[in-house]
mmCIF file of N, CA and C in Angstrom:
data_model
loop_
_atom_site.group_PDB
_atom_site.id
_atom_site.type_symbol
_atom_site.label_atom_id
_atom_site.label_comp_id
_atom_site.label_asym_id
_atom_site.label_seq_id
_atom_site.Cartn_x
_atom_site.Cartn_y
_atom_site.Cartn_z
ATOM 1 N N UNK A 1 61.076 29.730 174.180
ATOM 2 C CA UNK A 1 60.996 30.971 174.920
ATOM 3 C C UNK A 1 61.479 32.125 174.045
ATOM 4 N N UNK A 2 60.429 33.386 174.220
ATOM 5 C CA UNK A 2 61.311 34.576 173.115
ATOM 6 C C UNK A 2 62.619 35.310 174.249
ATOM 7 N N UNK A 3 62.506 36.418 173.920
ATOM 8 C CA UNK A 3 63.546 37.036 174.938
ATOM 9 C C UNK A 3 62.884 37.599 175.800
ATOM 10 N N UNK A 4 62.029 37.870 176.330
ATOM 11 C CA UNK A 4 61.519 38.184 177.314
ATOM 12 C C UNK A 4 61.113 36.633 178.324
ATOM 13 N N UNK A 5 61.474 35.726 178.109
ATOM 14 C CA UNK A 5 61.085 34.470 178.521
ATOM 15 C C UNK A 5 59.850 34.128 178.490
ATOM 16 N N UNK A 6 58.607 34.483 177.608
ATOM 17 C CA UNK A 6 57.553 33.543 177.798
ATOM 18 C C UNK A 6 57.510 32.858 176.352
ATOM 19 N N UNK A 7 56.700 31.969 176.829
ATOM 20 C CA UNK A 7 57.197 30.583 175.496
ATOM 21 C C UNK A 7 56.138 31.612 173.943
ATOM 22 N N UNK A 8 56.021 31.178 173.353
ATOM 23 C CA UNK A 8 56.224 31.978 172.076
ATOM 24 C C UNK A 8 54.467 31.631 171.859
ATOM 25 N N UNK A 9 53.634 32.462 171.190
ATOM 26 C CA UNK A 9 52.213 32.363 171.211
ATOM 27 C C UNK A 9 52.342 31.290 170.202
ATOM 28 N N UNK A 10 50.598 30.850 169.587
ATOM 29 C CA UNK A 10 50.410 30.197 168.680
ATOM 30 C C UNK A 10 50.596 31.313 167.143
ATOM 31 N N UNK A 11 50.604 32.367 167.052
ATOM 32 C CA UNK A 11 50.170 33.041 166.041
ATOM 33 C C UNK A 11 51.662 33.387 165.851
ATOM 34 N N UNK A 12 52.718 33.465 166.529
ATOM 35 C CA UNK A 12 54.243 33.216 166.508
ATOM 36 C C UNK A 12 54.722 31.864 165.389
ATOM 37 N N UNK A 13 54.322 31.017 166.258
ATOM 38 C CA UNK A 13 54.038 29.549 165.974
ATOM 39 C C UNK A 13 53.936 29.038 164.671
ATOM 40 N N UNK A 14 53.126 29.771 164.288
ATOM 41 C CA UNK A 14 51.726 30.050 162.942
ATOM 42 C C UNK A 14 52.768 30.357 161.416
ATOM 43 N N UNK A 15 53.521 31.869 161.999
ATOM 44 C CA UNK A 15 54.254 32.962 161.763
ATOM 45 C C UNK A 15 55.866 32.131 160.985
ATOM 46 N N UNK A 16 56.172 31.418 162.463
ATOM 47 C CA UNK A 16 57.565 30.840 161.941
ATOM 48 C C UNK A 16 57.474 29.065 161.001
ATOM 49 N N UNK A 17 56.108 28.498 160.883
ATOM 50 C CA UNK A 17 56.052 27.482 160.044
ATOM 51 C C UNK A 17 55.620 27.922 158.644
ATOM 52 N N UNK A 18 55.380 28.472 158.697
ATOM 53 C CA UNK A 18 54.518 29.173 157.404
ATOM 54 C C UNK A 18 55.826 29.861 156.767
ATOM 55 N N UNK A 19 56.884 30.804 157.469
ATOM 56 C CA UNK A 19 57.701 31.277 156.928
ATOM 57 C C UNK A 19 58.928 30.462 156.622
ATOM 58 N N UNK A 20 59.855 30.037 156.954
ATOM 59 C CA UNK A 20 60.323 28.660 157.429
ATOM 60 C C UNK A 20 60.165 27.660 156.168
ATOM 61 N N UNK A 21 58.978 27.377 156.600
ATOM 62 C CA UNK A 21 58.336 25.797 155.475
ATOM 63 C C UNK A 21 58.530 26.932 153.856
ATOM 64 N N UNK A 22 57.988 28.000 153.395
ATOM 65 C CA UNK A 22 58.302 28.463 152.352
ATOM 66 C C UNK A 22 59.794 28.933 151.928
ATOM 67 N N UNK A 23 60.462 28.970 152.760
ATOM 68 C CA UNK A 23 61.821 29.300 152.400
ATOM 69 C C UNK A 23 62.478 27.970 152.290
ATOM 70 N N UNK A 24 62.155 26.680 152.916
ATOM 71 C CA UNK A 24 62.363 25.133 152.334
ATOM 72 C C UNK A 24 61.880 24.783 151.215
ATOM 73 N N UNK A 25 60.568 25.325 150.749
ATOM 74 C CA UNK A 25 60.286 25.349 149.774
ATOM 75 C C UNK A 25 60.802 25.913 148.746
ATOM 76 N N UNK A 26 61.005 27.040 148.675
ATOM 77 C CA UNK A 26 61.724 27.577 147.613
ATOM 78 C C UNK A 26 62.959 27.192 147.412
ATOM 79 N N UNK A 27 63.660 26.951 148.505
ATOM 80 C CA UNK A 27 65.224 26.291 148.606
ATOM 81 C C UNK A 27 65.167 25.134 147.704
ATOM 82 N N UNK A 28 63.682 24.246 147.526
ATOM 83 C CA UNK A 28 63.553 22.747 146.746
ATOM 84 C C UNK A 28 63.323 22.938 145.561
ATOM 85 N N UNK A 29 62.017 23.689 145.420
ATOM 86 C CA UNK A 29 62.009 23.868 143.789
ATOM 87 C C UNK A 29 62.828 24.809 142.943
ATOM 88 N N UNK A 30 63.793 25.334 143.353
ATOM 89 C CA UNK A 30 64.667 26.395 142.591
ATOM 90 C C UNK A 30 65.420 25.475 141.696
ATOM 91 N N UNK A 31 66.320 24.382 141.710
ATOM 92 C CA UNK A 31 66.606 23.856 140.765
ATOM 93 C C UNK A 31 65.346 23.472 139.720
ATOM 94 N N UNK A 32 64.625 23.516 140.394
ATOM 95 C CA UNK A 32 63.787 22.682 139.147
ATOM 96 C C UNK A 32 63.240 24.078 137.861
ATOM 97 N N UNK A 33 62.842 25.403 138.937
ATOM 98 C CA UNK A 33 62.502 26.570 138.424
ATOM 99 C C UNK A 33 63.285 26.885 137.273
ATOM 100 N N UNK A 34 65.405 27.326 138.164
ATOM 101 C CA UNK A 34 65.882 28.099 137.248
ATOM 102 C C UNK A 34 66.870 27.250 136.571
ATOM 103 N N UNK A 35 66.813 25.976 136.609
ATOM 104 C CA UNK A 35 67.769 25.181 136.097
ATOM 105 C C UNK A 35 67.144 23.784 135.411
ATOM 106 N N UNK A 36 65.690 23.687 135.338
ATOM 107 C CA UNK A 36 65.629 22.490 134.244
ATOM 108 C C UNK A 36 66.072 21.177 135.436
ATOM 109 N N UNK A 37 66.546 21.159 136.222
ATOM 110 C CA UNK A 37 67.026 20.093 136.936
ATOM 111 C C UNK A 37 66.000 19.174 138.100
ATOM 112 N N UNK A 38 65.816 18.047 138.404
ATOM 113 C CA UNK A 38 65.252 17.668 139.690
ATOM 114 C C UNK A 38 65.198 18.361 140.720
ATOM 115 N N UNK A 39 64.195 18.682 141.199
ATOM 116 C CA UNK A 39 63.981 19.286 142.629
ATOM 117 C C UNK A 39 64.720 18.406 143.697
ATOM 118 N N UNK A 40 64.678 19.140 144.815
ATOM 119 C CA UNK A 40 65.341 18.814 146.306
ATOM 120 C C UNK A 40 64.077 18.344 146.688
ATOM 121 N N UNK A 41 64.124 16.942 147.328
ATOM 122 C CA UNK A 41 63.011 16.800 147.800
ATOM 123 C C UNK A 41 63.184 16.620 149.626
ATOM 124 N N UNK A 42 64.333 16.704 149.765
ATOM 125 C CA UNK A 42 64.708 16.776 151.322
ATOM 126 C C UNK A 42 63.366 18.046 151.821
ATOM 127 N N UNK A 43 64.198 19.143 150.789
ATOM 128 C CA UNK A 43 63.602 20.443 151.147
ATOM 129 C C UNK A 43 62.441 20.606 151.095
ATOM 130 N N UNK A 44 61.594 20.102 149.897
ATOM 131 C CA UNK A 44 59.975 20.288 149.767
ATOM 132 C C UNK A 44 59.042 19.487 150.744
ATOM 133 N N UNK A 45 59.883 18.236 151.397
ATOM 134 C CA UNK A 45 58.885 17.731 152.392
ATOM 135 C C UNK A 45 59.477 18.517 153.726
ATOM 136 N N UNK A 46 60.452 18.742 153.931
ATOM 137 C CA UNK A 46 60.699 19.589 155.366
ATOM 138 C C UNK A 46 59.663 21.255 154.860
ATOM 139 N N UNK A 47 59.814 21.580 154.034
ATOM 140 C CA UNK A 47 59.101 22.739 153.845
ATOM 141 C C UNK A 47 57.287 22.812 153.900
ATOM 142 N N UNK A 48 57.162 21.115 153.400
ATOM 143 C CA UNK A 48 55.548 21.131 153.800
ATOM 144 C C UNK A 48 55.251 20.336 154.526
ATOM 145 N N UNK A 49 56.057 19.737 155.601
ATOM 146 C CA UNK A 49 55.748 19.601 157.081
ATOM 147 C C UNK A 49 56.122 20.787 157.699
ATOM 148 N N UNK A 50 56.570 21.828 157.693
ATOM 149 C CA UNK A 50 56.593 23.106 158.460
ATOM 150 C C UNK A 50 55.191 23.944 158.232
ATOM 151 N N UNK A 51 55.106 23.607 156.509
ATOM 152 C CA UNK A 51 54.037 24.739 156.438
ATOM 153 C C UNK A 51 52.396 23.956 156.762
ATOM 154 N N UNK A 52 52.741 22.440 157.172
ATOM 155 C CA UNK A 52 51.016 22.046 157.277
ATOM 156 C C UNK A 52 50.907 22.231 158.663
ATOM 157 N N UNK A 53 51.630 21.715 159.384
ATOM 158 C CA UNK A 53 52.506 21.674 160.920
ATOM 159 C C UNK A 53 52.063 23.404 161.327
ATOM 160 N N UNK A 54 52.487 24.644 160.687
ATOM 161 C CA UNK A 54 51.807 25.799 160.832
ATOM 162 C C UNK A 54 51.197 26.183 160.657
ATOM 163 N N UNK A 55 50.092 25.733 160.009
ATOM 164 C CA UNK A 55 48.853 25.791 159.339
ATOM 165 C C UNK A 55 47.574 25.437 160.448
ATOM 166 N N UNK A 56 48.134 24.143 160.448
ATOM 167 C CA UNK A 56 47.008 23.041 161.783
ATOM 168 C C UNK A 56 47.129 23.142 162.856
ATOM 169 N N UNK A 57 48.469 23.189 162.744
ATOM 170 C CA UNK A 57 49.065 22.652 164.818
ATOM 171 C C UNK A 57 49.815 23.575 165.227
ATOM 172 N N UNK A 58 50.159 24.746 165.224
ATOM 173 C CA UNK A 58 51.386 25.732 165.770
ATOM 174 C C UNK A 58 51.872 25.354 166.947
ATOM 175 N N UNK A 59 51.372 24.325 167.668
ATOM 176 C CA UNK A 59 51.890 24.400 168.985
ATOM 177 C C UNK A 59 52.803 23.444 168.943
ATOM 178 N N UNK A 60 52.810 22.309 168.130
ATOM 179 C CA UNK A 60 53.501 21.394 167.250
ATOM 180 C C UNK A 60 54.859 21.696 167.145
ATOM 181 N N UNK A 61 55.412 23.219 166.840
ATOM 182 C CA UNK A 61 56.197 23.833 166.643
ATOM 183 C C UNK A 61 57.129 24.312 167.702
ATOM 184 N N UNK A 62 56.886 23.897 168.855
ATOM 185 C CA UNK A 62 57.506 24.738 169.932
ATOM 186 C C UNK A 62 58.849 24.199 169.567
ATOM 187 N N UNK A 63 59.119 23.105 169.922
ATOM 188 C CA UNK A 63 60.717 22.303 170.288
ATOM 189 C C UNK A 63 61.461 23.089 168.431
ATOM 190 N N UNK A 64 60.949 23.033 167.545
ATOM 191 C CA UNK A 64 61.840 23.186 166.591
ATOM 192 C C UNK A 64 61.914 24.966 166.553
ATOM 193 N N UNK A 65 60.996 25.320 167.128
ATOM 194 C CA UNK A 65 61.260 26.750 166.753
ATOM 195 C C UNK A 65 62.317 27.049 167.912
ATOM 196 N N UNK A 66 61.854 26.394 169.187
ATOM 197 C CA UNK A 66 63.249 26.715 170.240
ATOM 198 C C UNK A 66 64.722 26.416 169.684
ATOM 199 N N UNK A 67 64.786 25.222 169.307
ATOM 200 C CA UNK A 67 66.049 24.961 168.584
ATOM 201 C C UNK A 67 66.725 25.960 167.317
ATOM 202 N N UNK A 68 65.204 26.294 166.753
ATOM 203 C CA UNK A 68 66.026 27.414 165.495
ATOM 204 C C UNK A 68 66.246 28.548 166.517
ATOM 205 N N UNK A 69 66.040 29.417 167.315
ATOM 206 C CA UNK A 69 65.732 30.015 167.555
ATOM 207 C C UNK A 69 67.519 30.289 168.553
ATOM 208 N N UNK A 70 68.008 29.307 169.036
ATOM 209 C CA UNK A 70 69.188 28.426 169.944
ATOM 210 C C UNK A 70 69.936 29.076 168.627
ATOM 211 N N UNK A 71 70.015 28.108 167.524
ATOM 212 C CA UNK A 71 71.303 28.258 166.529
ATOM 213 C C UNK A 71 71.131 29.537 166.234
ATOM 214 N N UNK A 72 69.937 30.273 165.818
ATOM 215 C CA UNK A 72 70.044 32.035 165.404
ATOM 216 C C UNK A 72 70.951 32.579 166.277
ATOM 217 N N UNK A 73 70.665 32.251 167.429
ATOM 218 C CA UNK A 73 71.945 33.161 168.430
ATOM 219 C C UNK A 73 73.267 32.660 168.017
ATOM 220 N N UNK A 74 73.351 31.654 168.263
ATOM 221 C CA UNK A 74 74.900 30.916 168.540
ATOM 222 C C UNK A 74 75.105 32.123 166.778
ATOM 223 N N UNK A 75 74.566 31.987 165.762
ATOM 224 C CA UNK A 75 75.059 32.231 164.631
ATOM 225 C C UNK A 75 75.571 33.818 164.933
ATOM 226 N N UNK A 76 74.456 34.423 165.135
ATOM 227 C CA UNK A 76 74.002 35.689 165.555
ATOM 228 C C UNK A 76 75.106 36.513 166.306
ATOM 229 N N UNK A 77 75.511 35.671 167.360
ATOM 230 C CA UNK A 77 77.084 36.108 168.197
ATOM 231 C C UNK A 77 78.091 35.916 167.359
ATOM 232 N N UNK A 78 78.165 35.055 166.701
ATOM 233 C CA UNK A 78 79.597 34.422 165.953
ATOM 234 C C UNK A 78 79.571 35.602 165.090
ATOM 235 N N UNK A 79 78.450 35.941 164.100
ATOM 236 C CA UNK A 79 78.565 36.727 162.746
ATOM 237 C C UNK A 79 78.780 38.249 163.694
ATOM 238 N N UNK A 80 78.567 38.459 164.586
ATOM 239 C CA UNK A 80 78.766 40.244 165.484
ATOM 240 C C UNK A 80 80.048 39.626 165.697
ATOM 241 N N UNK A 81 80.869 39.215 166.063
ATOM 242 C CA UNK A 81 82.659 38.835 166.443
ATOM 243 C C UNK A 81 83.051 39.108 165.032
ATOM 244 N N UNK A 82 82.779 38.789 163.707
ATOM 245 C CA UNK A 82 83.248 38.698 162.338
ATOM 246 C C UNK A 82 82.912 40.632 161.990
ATOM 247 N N UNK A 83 81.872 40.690 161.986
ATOM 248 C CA UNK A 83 81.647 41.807 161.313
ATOM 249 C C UNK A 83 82.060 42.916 162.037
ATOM 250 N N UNK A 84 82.236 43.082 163.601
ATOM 251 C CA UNK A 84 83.033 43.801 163.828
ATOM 252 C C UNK A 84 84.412 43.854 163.999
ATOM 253 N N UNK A 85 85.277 42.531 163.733
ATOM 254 C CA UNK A 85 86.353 42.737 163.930
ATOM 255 C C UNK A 85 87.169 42.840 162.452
ATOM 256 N N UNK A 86 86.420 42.806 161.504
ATOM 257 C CA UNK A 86 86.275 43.334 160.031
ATOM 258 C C UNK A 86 86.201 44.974 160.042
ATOM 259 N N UNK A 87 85.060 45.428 160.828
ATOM 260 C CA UNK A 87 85.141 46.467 160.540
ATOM 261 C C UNK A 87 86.355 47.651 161.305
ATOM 262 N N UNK A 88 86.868 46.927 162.212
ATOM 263 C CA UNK A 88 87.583 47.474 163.178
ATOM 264 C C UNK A 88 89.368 47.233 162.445
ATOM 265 N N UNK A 89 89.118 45.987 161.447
ATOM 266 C CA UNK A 89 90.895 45.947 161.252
ATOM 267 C C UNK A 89 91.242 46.505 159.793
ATOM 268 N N UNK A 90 89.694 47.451 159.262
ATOM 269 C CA UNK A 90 89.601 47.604 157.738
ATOM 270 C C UNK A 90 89.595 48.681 157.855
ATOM 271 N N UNK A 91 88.350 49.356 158.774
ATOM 272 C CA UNK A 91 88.274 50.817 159.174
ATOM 273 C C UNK A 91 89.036 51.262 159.926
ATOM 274 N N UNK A 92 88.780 51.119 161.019
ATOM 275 C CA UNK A 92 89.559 51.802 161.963
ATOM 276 C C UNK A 92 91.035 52.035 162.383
ATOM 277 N N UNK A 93 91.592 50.733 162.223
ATOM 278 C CA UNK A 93 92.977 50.243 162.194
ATOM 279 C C UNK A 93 93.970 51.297 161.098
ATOM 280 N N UNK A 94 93.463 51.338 159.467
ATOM 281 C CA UNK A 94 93.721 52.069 158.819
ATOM 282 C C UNK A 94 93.728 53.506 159.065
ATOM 283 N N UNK A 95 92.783 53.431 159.300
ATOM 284 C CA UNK A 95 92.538 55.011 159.478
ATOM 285 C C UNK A 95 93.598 55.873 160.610
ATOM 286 N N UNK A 96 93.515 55.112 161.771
ATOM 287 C CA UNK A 96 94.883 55.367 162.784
ATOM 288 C C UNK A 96 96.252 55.305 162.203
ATOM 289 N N UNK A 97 95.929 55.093 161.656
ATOM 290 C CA UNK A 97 97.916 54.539 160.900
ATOM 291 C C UNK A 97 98.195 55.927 159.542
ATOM 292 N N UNK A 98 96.826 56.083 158.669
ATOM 293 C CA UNK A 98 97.173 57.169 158.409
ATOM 294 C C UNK A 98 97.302 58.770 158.915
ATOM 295 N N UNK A 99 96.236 58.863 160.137
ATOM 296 C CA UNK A 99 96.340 59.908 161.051
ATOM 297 C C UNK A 99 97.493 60.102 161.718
ATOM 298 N N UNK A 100 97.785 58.384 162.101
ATOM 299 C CA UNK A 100 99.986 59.150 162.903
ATOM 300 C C UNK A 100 100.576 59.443 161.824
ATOM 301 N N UNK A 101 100.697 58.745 160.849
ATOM 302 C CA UNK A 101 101.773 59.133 159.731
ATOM 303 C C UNK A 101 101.439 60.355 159.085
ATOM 304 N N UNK A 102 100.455 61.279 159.380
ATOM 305 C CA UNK A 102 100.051 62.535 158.664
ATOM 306 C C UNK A 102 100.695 63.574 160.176
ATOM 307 N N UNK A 103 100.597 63.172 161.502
ATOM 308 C CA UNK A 103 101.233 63.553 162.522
ATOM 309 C C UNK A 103 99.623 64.242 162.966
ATOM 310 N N UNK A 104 98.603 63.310 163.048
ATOM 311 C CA UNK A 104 97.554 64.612 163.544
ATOM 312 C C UNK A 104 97.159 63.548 165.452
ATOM 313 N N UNK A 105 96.908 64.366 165.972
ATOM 314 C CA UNK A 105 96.577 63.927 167.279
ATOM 315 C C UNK A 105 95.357 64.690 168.090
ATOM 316 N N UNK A 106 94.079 63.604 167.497
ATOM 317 C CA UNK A 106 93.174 64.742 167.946
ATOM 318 C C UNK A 106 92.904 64.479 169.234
ATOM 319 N N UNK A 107 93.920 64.049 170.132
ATOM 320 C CA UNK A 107 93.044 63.685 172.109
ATOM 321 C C UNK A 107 94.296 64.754 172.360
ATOM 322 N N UNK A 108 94.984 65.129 171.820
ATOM 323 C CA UNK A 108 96.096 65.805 171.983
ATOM 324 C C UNK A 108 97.009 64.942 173.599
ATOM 325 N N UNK A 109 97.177 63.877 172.836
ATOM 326 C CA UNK A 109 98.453 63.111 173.986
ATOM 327 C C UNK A 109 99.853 63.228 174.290
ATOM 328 N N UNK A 110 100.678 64.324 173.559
ATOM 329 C CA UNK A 110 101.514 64.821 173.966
ATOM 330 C C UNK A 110 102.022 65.518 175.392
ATOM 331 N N UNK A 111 103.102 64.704 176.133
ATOM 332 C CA UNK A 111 103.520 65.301 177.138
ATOM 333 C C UNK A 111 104.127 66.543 177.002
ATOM 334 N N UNK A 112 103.688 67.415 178.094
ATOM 335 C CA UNK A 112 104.661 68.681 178.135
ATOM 336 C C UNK A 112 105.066 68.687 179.884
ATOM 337 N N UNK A 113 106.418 68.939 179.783
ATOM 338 C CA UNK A 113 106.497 69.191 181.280
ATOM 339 C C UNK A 113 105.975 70.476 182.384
ATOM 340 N N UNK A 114 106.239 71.530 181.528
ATOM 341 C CA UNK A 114 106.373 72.939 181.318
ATOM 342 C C UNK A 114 104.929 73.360 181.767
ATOM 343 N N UNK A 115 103.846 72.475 181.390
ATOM 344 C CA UNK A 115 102.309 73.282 182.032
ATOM 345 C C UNK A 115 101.710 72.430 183.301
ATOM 346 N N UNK A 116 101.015 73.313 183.643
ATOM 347 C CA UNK A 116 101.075 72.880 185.094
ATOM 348 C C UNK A 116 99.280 71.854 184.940
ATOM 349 N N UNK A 117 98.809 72.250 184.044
ATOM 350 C CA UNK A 117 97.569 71.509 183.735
ATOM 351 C C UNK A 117 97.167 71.236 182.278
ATOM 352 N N UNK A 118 96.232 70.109 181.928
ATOM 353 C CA UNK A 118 95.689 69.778 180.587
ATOM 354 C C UNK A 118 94.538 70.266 180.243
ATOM 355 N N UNK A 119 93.906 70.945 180.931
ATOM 356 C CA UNK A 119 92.434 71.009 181.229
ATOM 357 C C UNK A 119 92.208 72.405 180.248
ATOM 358 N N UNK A 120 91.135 71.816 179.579
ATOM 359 C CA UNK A 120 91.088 72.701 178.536
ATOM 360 C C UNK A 120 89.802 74.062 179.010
ATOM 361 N N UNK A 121 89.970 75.557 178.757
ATOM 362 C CA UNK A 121 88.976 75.797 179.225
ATOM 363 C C UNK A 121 87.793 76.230 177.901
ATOM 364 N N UNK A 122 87.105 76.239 178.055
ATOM 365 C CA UNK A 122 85.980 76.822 177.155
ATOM 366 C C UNK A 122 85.053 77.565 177.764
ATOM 367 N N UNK A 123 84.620 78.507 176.769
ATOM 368 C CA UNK A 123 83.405 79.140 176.991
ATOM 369 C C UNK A 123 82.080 78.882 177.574
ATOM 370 N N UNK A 124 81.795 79.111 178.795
ATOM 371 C CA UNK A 124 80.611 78.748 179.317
ATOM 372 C C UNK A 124 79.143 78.745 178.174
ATOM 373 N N UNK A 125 78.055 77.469 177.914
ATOM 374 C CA UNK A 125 77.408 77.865 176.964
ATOM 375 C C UNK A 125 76.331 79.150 177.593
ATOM 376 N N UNK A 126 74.909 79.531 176.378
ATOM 377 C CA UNK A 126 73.982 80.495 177.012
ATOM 378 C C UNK A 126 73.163 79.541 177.662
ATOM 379 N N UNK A 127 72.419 79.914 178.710
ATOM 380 C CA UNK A 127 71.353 79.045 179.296
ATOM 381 C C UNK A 127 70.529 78.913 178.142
ATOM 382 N N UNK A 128 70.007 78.964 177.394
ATOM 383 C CA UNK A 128 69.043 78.795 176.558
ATOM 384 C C UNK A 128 69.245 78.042 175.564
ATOM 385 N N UNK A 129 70.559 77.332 175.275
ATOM 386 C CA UNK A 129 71.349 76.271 174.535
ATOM 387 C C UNK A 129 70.129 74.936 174.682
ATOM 388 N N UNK A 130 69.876 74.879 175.581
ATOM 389 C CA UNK A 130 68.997 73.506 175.731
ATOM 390 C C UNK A 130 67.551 73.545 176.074
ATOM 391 N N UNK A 131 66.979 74.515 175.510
ATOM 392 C CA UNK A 131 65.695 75.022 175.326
ATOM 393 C C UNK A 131 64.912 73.831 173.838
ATOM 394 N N UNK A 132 65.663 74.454 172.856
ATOM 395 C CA UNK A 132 64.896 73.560 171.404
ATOM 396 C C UNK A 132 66.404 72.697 171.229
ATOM 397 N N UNK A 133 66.064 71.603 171.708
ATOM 398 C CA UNK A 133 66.691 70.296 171.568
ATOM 399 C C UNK A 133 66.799 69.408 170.343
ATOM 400 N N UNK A 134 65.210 69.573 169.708
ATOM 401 C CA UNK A 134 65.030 68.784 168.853
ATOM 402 C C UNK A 134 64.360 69.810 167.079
#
């Protein structure tokens, strides 16, 4: 099933053995390419049963493309938890720590007893502010 829930066409099908089976492929013969060494042959027959399998039969393909398709997420969620909580304890975290220690406060959270409101006023805009938008 894609994300809209209907099961995935043949030309999908087609799409992910063909792509798939060549990236097994290349995964097999690269030792042999850039290193003089024996090929992977795990990889070159999983790569050309994907790519004959997408070639002939796409429909052949359903159960394994559902399953890749299963781990992309599971991966997919895990790597969004990493990369943002990377970016949140590298960027952001820092960045707060040098803004207090410089003393700047831009929500302005300081209590005062002394005013009777926080409410900031501003200048009404011109009506014509939202005329050319773009």
């Amino acid at each position: 099933m894609d994300q809209a829930g209907q099961p995935p066409a043949a030309k999908d099908l087609r799409q992910f053995g063909l792509l798939v089976g060549g990236v097994f492929s290349v995964i097999g013969l690269w030792p042999f390419v850039f290193r003089a060494e024996s090929p992977r042959l795990w990889a070159l027959m999983l790569g050309g049963v994907l790519i004959l399998l997408g070639a002939i039969a796409p429909q052949s393909l359903k159960q394994v493309h559902a399953g890749w398709m299963k781990v992309g997420h599971v991966l997919g969620a895990i790597n969004t938890k990493i990369l943002l909580g990377l970016i949140y304890y590298l960027l952001i975290v820092p960045m707060g720590i040098v803004r207090r220690w410089l003393g700047k406060d831009s929500i302005q959270r300081t209590f005062n007893p002394g005013v009777s409101t926080y409410r900031v006023v501003r200048a009404p805009r011109p009506r014509h502010h939202m005329l050319n938008q773009f």
